Amino acid sequence: MMASIGSARKATAAPWSCRSRRRPGAVAGLVGVAVALAMTVPACTSAQPSRSAAAGGSPPVVSPSGMSCAWPTELSAQTDNTAFPDAAEVEFGQLIVASAGTRIVMSGRFPDARYASVEVYTPGGVGASLPDYRITPWPGSVNPWQQQAAPGGRFMVTIGPDPAPGQANTLPMPAGTTSQHPGYLVYRIYLPAGGDPSDVPLPLLTVEQGDAARALPACRSRNAAVHFPAVSGSVGSGAGGSGAAAPPPSQLEFFKPQQSTFNNAGLANVDTSYVLAYLVRPPAADVVVVTAKAPTFAPGSRPSPWPARGEDVRYWSMCIGALIHLVPVVANTLPGGGTDYGCRADEATRLNAAGDYTYVIGSESQRAAISRVPGVTFLPFSTTRPAGPYLLALRNVLVSTSFTHSPQAITQSSDPAAAAAVMGSYYPRVAVCPLATLTAEGPQACLR
């Protein structure tokens, strides 16, 4: 299992500098918290010349096609840890500055992972997506998300101008790209079987312009900057998706955010839906209990055919992040040298006989006592932030059309009551509880 249950791989994040449209207010009581929580997920650039231009300088020099090497960017909790990533996910990015008539051919092998997708984004963040099960394999190969097979079959996807509707393995080339406002090709993976996202074999990229074709060499490093599309609004504003200013929901109440303002600052995965909850860290003797019915899924880190009878989602998880500049997921360095990331993937979550999960959020020093409680899964508060607000996220990735209780089905944003009405027993209930009560009487005593 990878970083979702505490990876031994250490983070290698470089310092980033970001701008936010709204400055968070001071946290002073619940009123101050509400102001602080109405923050915008910032667009980020790097403070290092290797990731972006130095302050006041020009953007990185790029070829006419916007590409000098293949896959210069890797985004994950283990690398940059920005925009509230899931610790089981990795995104490989390719900047696109395409002239008329340019085509990009992406060829590779189906990865050994729970989920994969190919997505293209315009400078405005609008995307087109090709999830794994819709990718047609090469003749003689098999897509393991279409029928049971070992991974490794070959595929080829083309990004080109004006693809015909329904054309297989084709995505539209982003229009209006410039070096200042590029488009992006993103190769997204969840739960790679090897556990280390950096070990995922990456597809080859060939740029075609007229009769000329140029295979891009592999980049020597994958730490190039991402020029995130601009976003507007805030995580907790705009009920009904109108964008109108509104108070953020109360803490400990899950709500659906505006899709345009949360999801990798504009590089949104159309297969992923969320509900979020604000949380202020309780006194040291207390813990936070979160419980609900879990959607069904196919366990493991291998591909499996989709859609599948009896499976509600391809993947789900619960994560906790610090509600501060850059919104990092919690990442605690452990005494043995590993890192405990604040995410628990579905298969790392304990379920009771009824299929319900119970997360208990506490300090690393409380972990042993929490983990001894039957049926409970531990989630960590940050070891470096003794106070301050947090953000919880329940993720659903690739929802079955027969599963109607997912965040995907919620039509009103920033409204906990609307989220609860749609999700029913799958809607998370949250309570603050003394650790002594939890260990003596169990989580149900905390939720009475």
Coordinates of C-alpha atoms in Angstrom, one line a residue:
M1 CA 0.0 0.0 0.0
M2 CA 1.2 3.5 -0.8
A3 CA 1.3 6.8 0.9
S4 CA -2.4 6.8 1.9
I5 CA -1.5 4.7 4.9
G6 CA 1.9 6.3 5.7
S7 CA 4.6 6.1 3.1
A8 CA 8.2 5.6 3.8
R9 CA 9.0 7.8 0.9
K10 CA 10.0 11.3 2.0
A11 CA 8.5 14.4 0.5
T12 CA 10.9 16.4 -1.7
A13 CA 8.8 19.5 -2.1
A14 CA 10.4 22.7 -3.4
P15 CA 9.3 26.1 -2.0
W16 CA 6.5 27.7 -4.0
S17 CA 5.2 31.2 -4.1
C18 CA 1.5 31.8 -4.7
R19 CA -1.0 34.6 -5.0
S20 CA -4.5 34.4 -3.5
R21 CA -7.4 36.6 -4.6
R22 CA -8.6 36.9 -1.0
R23 CA -6.5 37.2 2.1
P24 CA -7.7 34.9 4.9
G25 CA -8.9 36.8 8.0
A26 CA -7.6 36.2 11.5
V27 CA -9.0 33.3 13.4
A28 CA -10.7 34.6 16.5
G29 CA -13.7 32.6 17.6
L30 CA -16.1 31.1 15.1
V31 CA -16.7 34.4 13.4
G32 CA -13.0 34.8 12.7
V33 CA -12.9 31.2 11.6
A34 CA -15.7 31.8 9.1
V35 CA -13.7 34.7 7.6
A36 CA -10.6 32.6 7.4
L37 CA -12.3 29.7 5.8
A38 CA -13.8 31.7 2.9
M39 CA -10.4 31.5 1.2
T40 CA -9.6 31.0 -2.4
V41 CA -7.5 28.0 -3.4
P42 CA -4.5 29.9 -4.8
A43 CA -2.9 29.7 -8.2
C44 CA 0.7 28.8 -7.7
T45 CA 4.1 29.4 -9.3
S46 CA 7.5 28.4 -8.1
A47 CA 10.0 30.5 -6.4
Q48 CA 12.7 28.4 -8.0
P49 CA 14.0 29.2 -11.5
S50 CA 14.0 25.5 -12.3
R51 CA 10.2 25.5 -11.9
S52 CA 9.3 28.9 -13.3
A53 CA 10.7 32.2 -14.2
A54 CA 12.5 34.2 -11.6
A55 CA 10.5 37.1 -10.1
G56 CA 10.2 39.9 -12.7
G57 CA 11.7 37.7 -15.4
S58 CA 10.4 36.1 -18.6
P59 CA 8.5 32.8 -18.7
P60 CA 10.5 29.7 -19.6
V61 CA 11.7 29.5 -23.2
V62 CA 9.6 26.9 -25.1
S63 CA 9.7 25.5 -28.5
P64 CA 7.0 26.5 -31.1
S65 CA 4.9 23.6 -30.0
G66 CA 5.4 24.5 -26.3
M67 CA 7.3 21.3 -25.7
S68 CA 11.0 20.5 -25.5
C69 CA 10.8 17.3 -23.5
A70 CA 8.1 14.9 -22.4
W71 CA 6.3 15.1 -19.0
P72 CA 8.2 17.9 -17.3
T73 CA 5.8 18.1 -14.3
E74 CA 4.8 15.7 -11.6
L75 CA 2.2 16.8 -9.0
S76 CA 1.5 14.8 -5.9
A77 CA 1.4 15.0 -2.2
Q78 CA 4.9 13.6 -2.2
T79 CA 6.3 16.3 -4.4
D80 CA 4.6 19.8 -4.4
N81 CA 1.7 19.0 -1.9
T82 CA -0.5 21.9 -3.1
A83 CA -4.2 22.3 -3.8
F84 CA -5.2 19.5 -1.4
P85 CA -3.9 16.4 -3.2
D86 CA -4.9 12.9 -2.5
A87 CA -1.9 10.9 -1.3
A88 CA -2.8 8.0 -3.6
E89 CA -2.8 10.2 -6.7
V90 CA -0.1 11.5 -9.1
E91 CA -0.5 13.8 -12.1
F92 CA 2.1 14.0 -14.8
G93 CA 1.7 17.3 -16.8
Q94 CA 2.8 18.4 -20.3
L95 CA 2.6 22.1 -21.1
I96 CA 1.1 22.8 -24.6
V97 CA 1.6 25.9 -26.7
A98 CA 0.3 24.6 -30.0
S99 CA 0.4 26.2 -33.4
A100 CA -2.3 25.6 -36.0
G101 CA -2.2 22.0 -37.3
T102 CA -0.3 20.6 -34.4
R103 CA -1.1 17.1 -33.2
I104 CA 0.3 15.3 -30.2
V105 CA 0.4 11.5 -30.3
M106 CA 0.6 9.8 -26.9
S107 CA 1.5 6.1 -27.0
G108 CA 2.2 3.7 -24.1
R109 CA 1.1 0.7 -22.1
F110 CA -1.9 0.5 -19.8
P111 CA -0.6 1.2 -16.3
D112 CA -0.8 -1.2 -13.4
A113 CA -3.0 1.0 -11.2
R114 CA -6.5 1.2 -9.9
Y115 CA -7.4 4.2 -12.1
A116 CA -5.9 6.2 -14.9
S117 CA -7.1 9.0 -17.2
V118 CA -5.9 11.4 -20.0
E119 CA -7.1 14.9 -19.8
V120 CA -6.5 18.1 -21.8
Y121 CA -7.0 21.6 -20.4
T122 CA -7.4 25.0 -22.1
P123 CA -5.7 28.1 -20.7
G124 CA -9.1 28.8 -19.0
G125 CA -9.1 25.4 -17.3
V126 CA -11.9 23.8 -19.4
G127 CA -11.0 20.2 -19.9
A128 CA -11.7 17.2 -22.0
S129 CA -11.2 13.7 -20.5
L130 CA -10.6 10.2 -21.6
P131 CA -10.9 7.8 -18.6
D132 CA -9.1 4.4 -18.7
Y133 CA -12.1 2.2 -19.6
R134 CA -12.9 4.3 -22.7
I135 CA -9.5 4.0 -24.2
T136 CA -9.5 1.6 -27.2
P137 CA -6.4 -0.7 -27.2
W138 CA -4.2 -1.4 -30.1
P139 CA -5.2 -4.3 -32.3
G140 CA -3.9 -7.4 -30.5
S141 CA -3.8 -5.7 -27.1
V142 CA -6.4 -5.7 -24.3
N143 CA -7.5 -2.8 -22.1
P144 CA -7.7 -4.3 -18.6
W145 CA -10.5 -1.8 -17.6
Q146 CA -12.6 -3.2 -20.5
Q147 CA -12.1 -6.9 -19.9
Q148 CA -10.1 -9.0 -17.3
A149 CA -6.5 -9.0 -18.4
A150 CA -3.0 -8.2 -17.1
P151 CA -1.9 -4.6 -17.5
G152 CA 0.6 -3.8 -20.2
G153 CA -1.5 -3.8 -23.4
R154 CA -0.7 -0.9 -25.7
F155 CA -2.8 2.2 -26.5
M156 CA -2.4 5.4 -28.5
V157 CA -4.3 8.7 -27.9
T158 CA -4.2 11.6 -30.2
I159 CA -4.7 15.3 -29.2
G160 CA -5.5 17.2 -32.4
P161 CA -7.6 20.0 -33.9
D162 CA -11.3 19.5 -34.4
P163 CA -11.8 15.8 -33.6
A164 CA -15.0 14.3 -34.9
P165 CA -17.7 13.6 -32.3
G166 CA -17.3 10.2 -30.9
Q167 CA -13.9 9.7 -32.5
A168 CA -12.1 7.0 -30.5
N169 CA -8.9 7.8 -28.5
T170 CA -9.0 11.5 -29.6
L171 CA -9.1 14.7 -27.5
P172 CA -9.3 18.3 -28.8
M173 CA -6.1 20.4 -28.9
P174 CA -6.5 23.4 -26.5
A175 CA -7.2 26.6 -28.4
G176 CA -5.7 30.0 -27.7
T177 CA -2.5 28.8 -26.1
T178 CA 0.5 31.1 -25.5
S179 CA 3.7 30.8 -23.5
Q180 CA 2.0 33.0 -20.9
H181 CA -1.3 31.0 -21.0
P182 CA -0.5 27.4 -22.0
G183 CA -2.8 24.5 -22.2
Y184 CA -2.0 21.2 -20.5
L185 CA -2.0 17.5 -21.2
V186 CA -2.4 15.6 -17.9
Y187 CA -1.8 11.8 -17.3
R188 CA -3.5 11.0 -13.9
I189 CA -3.0 7.8 -11.9
Y190 CA -4.6 6.6 -8.7
L191 CA -3.0 3.8 -6.6
P192 CA -0.2 2.5 -8.8
A193 CA 0.6 -1.1 -7.9
G194 CA 4.2 -0.4 -7.1
G195 CA 3.3 2.1 -4.5
D196 CA 5.7 4.9 -5.7
P197 CA 4.0 7.3 -8.2
S198 CA 7.4 8.3 -9.6
D199 CA 7.9 4.7 -10.8
V200 CA 4.8 4.8 -13.2
P201 CA 6.0 4.2 -16.8
L202 CA 5.1 7.3 -18.8
P203 CA 3.7 7.2 -22.4
L204 CA 5.8 8.5 -25.3
L205 CA 4.9 11.8 -26.8
T206 CA 5.3 12.7 -30.5
V207 CA 4.6 16.1 -31.9
E208 CA 3.3 16.2 -35.5
Q209 CA 3.3 19.4 -37.5
G210 CA 2.4 19.0 -41.1
D211 CA 4.6 16.2 -42.5
A212 CA 7.1 16.5 -39.7
A213 CA 7.0 14.3 -36.6
R214 CA 9.3 14.8 -33.6
A215 CA 9.5 12.4 -30.6
L216 CA 10.0 14.3 -27.4
P217 CA 12.9 13.0 -25.2
A218 CA 12.1 12.2 -21.6
C219 CA 12.7 15.2 -19.3
R220 CA 15.7 14.9 -17.0
S221 CA 13.5 16.1 -14.1
R222 CA 9.8 16.5 -13.5
N223 CA 9.7 19.7 -11.5
A224 CA 8.6 22.3 -14.1
A225 CA 6.1 24.9 -13.1
V226 CA 2.4 24.7 -13.7
H227 CA 0.7 27.9 -14.8
F228 CA -2.6 27.1 -13.1
P229 CA -5.7 28.6 -14.8
A230 CA -7.2 31.5 -12.9
V231 CA -10.1 30.6 -10.6
S232 CA -12.8 32.7 -9.0
G233 CA -14.9 32.5 -5.9
S234 CA -14.1 30.7 -2.8
V235 CA -14.2 27.2 -1.4
G236 CA -17.3 27.9 0.7
S237 CA -19.3 30.5 -1.3
G238 CA -21.9 30.6 -4.0
A239 CA -24.8 28.4 -3.0
G240 CA -26.4 26.8 -6.0
G241 CA -23.3 27.5 -8.1
S242 CA -24.2 31.1 -8.7
G243 CA -20.9 32.5 -7.5
A244 CA -22.7 35.0 -5.2
A245 CA -21.0 35.8 -1.9
A246 CA -22.3 33.7 1.0
P247 CA -21.1 32.7 4.5
P248 CA -19.2 29.5 4.5
P249 CA -20.9 26.5 6.0
S250 CA -20.5 25.8 9.7
Q251 CA -17.6 23.6 10.7
L252 CA -18.1 19.9 11.0
E253 CA -20.8 20.0 8.2
F254 CA -19.9 18.5 4.9
F255 CA -20.9 20.4 1.7
K256 CA -20.3 20.3 -2.0
P257 CA -17.8 23.0 -3.2
Q258 CA -18.1 24.9 -6.4
Q259 CA -16.2 22.7 -8.9
S260 CA -14.6 25.7 -10.5
T261 CA -12.9 26.9 -7.3
F262 CA -11.6 23.6 -5.9
N263 CA -9.8 20.9 -7.7
N264 CA -6.1 21.5 -8.4
A265 CA -6.7 25.2 -9.0
G266 CA -8.3 24.8 -12.4
L267 CA -6.9 21.4 -13.5
A268 CA -10.1 19.6 -12.4
N269 CA -10.6 15.9 -12.9
V270 CA -14.1 15.5 -14.3
D271 CA -14.3 11.9 -12.8
T272 CA -13.8 13.2 -9.3
S273 CA -16.5 14.7 -7.0
Y274 CA -16.1 15.9 -3.4
V275 CA -17.8 17.0 -0.2
L276 CA -15.8 19.1 2.2
A277 CA -16.0 20.1 5.8
Y278 CA -14.3 22.8 7.8
L279 CA -12.7 21.8 11.1
V280 CA -11.1 23.7 14.0
R281 CA -8.7 21.5 15.9
P282 CA -10.2 20.6 19.3
P283 CA -8.5 20.7 22.7
A284 CA -5.7 18.2 23.2
A285 CA -7.7 15.7 25.1
D286 CA -10.4 15.5 22.4
V287 CA -10.6 13.8 19.0
V288 CA -12.9 14.1 16.0
V289 CA -15.1 11.2 14.9
V290 CA -16.4 10.9 11.3
T291 CA -18.7 8.1 10.2
A292 CA -20.9 7.1 7.3
K293 CA -21.7 4.2 5.0
A294 CA -18.9 3.5 2.5
P295 CA -19.5 3.1 -1.2
T296 CA -18.5 -0.2 -2.7
F297 CA -15.4 -0.6 -4.8
A298 CA -13.0 -3.1 -6.2
P299 CA -10.0 -3.3 -3.8
G300 CA -6.4 -3.5 -4.7
S301 CA -4.1 -1.5 -7.0
R302 CA -4.7 -3.5 -10.2
P303 CA -7.0 -2.6 -13.1
S304 CA -10.4 -4.2 -13.2
P305 CA -13.3 -4.0 -15.7
W306 CA -15.6 -1.0 -15.4
P307 CA -18.5 -0.5 -15.0
A308 CA -18.9 -3.5 -12.7
R309 CA -21.9 -5.0 -11.0
G310 CA -21.9 -4.2 -7.3
E311 CA -19.3 -1.4 -7.4
D312 CA -20.5 2.1 -6.6
V313 CA -17.2 3.9 -7.3
R314 CA -13.8 3.1 -8.7
Y315 CA -12.1 4.8 -5.7
W316 CA -12.9 6.8 -2.6
S317 CA -10.9 8.3 0.2
M318 CA -11.0 10.7 3.2
C319 CA -8.2 13.3 3.5
I320 CA -7.4 16.1 6.0
G321 CA -5.5 19.2 4.9
A322 CA -4.3 22.4 6.6
L323 CA -6.6 25.3 5.6
I324 CA -3.7 27.6 5.0
H325 CA -1.9 29.1 2.0
L326 CA -1.4 26.3 -0.7
V327 CA -3.9 23.9 1.2
P328 CA -1.4 21.1 1.7
V329 CA -2.6 17.7 2.9
V330 CA -1.3 16.8 6.3
A331 CA 2.2 15.2 6.1
N332 CA 3.8 14.2 9.4
T333 CA 7.4 13.0 9.6
L334 CA 7.4 9.8 11.7
P335 CA 10.2 8.8 14.1
G336 CA 11.3 6.0 11.8
G337 CA 11.8 8.5 9.0
G338 CA 8.7 7.8 7.0
T339 CA 5.8 10.2 6.4
D340 CA 2.2 9.8 7.5
Y341 CA 0.0 11.6 4.9
G342 CA -3.4 12.7 6.0
C343 CA -5.3 10.5 3.5
R344 CA -6.8 7.1 3.8
A345 CA -7.7 5.3 0.7
D346 CA -10.8 3.0 0.6
E347 CA -8.9 -0.2 1.0
A348 CA -6.9 1.2 4.0
T349 CA -10.2 2.1 5.7
R350 CA -11.7 -0.3 8.2
L351 CA -15.4 -1.1 7.8
N352 CA -17.9 -2.7 10.1
A353 CA -20.3 -5.6 9.2
A354 CA -22.8 -3.0 7.9
G355 CA -20.2 -1.5 5.6
D356 CA -19.8 1.7 7.6
Y357 CA -16.5 3.5 8.2
T358 CA -15.4 5.5 11.3
Y359 CA -12.4 7.8 11.1
V360 CA -11.0 9.3 14.3
I361 CA -8.8 12.3 13.8
G362 CA -6.3 12.9 16.5
S363 CA -2.6 13.6 17.2
E364 CA 0.1 11.2 16.4
S365 CA 0.6 10.7 20.1
Q366 CA -3.0 9.5 20.3
R367 CA -2.7 7.1 17.4
A368 CA -1.9 4.0 19.4
A369 CA -5.0 4.4 21.7
I370 CA -7.2 5.3 18.7
S371 CA -6.1 2.3 16.6
R372 CA -7.0 -0.1 19.4
V373 CA -10.6 0.9 19.2
P374 CA -12.4 -1.8 17.1
G375 CA -13.5 -0.7 13.6
V376 CA -11.8 2.7 13.7
T377 CA -9.3 4.2 11.2
F378 CA -6.9 6.8 12.4
L379 CA -6.4 10.2 10.6
P380 CA -3.7 12.6 11.8
F381 CA -3.7 16.2 12.7
S382 CA -0.5 18.0 11.8
T383 CA 2.4 17.6 14.1
T384 CA 3.6 21.1 13.2
R385 CA 0.4 23.0 13.6
P386 CA -0.9 22.8 17.2
A387 CA -3.9 25.0 16.3
G388 CA -5.6 26.4 13.3
P389 CA -8.4 25.4 10.8
Y390 CA -8.4 22.2 8.7
L391 CA -10.3 20.9 5.7
L392 CA -11.7 17.4 5.4
A393 CA -12.5 16.0 1.9
L394 CA -14.5 12.9 1.0
R395 CA -13.5 12.0 -2.6
N396 CA -15.4 9.8 -5.0
V397 CA -13.6 8.9 -8.3
L398 CA -15.5 7.6 -11.3
V399 CA -19.0 7.0 -10.0
S400 CA -21.3 4.3 -11.3
T401 CA -24.5 5.6 -13.0
S402 CA -26.5 3.4 -10.6
F403 CA -25.0 5.0 -7.5
T404 CA -27.2 8.0 -6.7
H405 CA -25.8 9.0 -3.3
S406 CA -22.4 10.3 -4.4
P407 CA -21.3 14.0 -4.2
Q408 CA -21.6 14.0 -7.9
A409 CA -25.4 13.9 -7.6
I410 CA -25.5 17.0 -5.4
T411 CA -26.7 20.1 -7.3
Q412 CA -26.4 22.8 -4.7
S413 CA -23.0 23.9 -3.6
S414 CA -22.1 25.2 -0.1
D415 CA -25.3 23.7 1.4
P416 CA -24.8 20.9 4.0
A417 CA -28.6 20.1 4.1
A418 CA -28.7 19.6 0.3
A419 CA -25.6 17.3 0.5
A420 CA -27.2 15.3 3.3
A421 CA -30.5 14.9 1.5
V422 CA -28.8 13.5 -1.6
M423 CA -26.2 11.3 0.1
G424 CA -28.5 9.8 2.8
S425 CA -26.6 7.2 4.9
Y426 CA -23.4 8.0 2.9
Y427 CA -23.3 11.5 4.3
P428 CA -20.6 11.8 6.9
R429 CA -21.6 12.6 10.5
V430 CA -19.0 14.4 12.6
A431 CA -18.6 14.9 16.3
V432 CA -15.9 16.1 18.7
C433 CA -15.4 13.6 21.6
P434 CA -13.0 13.1 24.5
L435 CA -10.5 10.4 23.7
A436 CA -11.3 8.8 27.1
T437 CA -15.0 8.4 26.0
L438 CA -14.0 6.9 22.7
T439 CA -11.7 4.3 24.2
A440 CA -14.0 3.4 27.0
E441 CA -17.4 3.3 25.2
G442 CA -16.6 3.3 21.5
P443 CA -17.4 5.8 18.7
Q444 CA -21.2 5.5 19.0
A445 CA -20.9 7.1 22.4
C446 CA -19.4 10.1 20.7
L447 CA -22.3 10.4 18.2
R448 CA -25.3 10.2 20.5

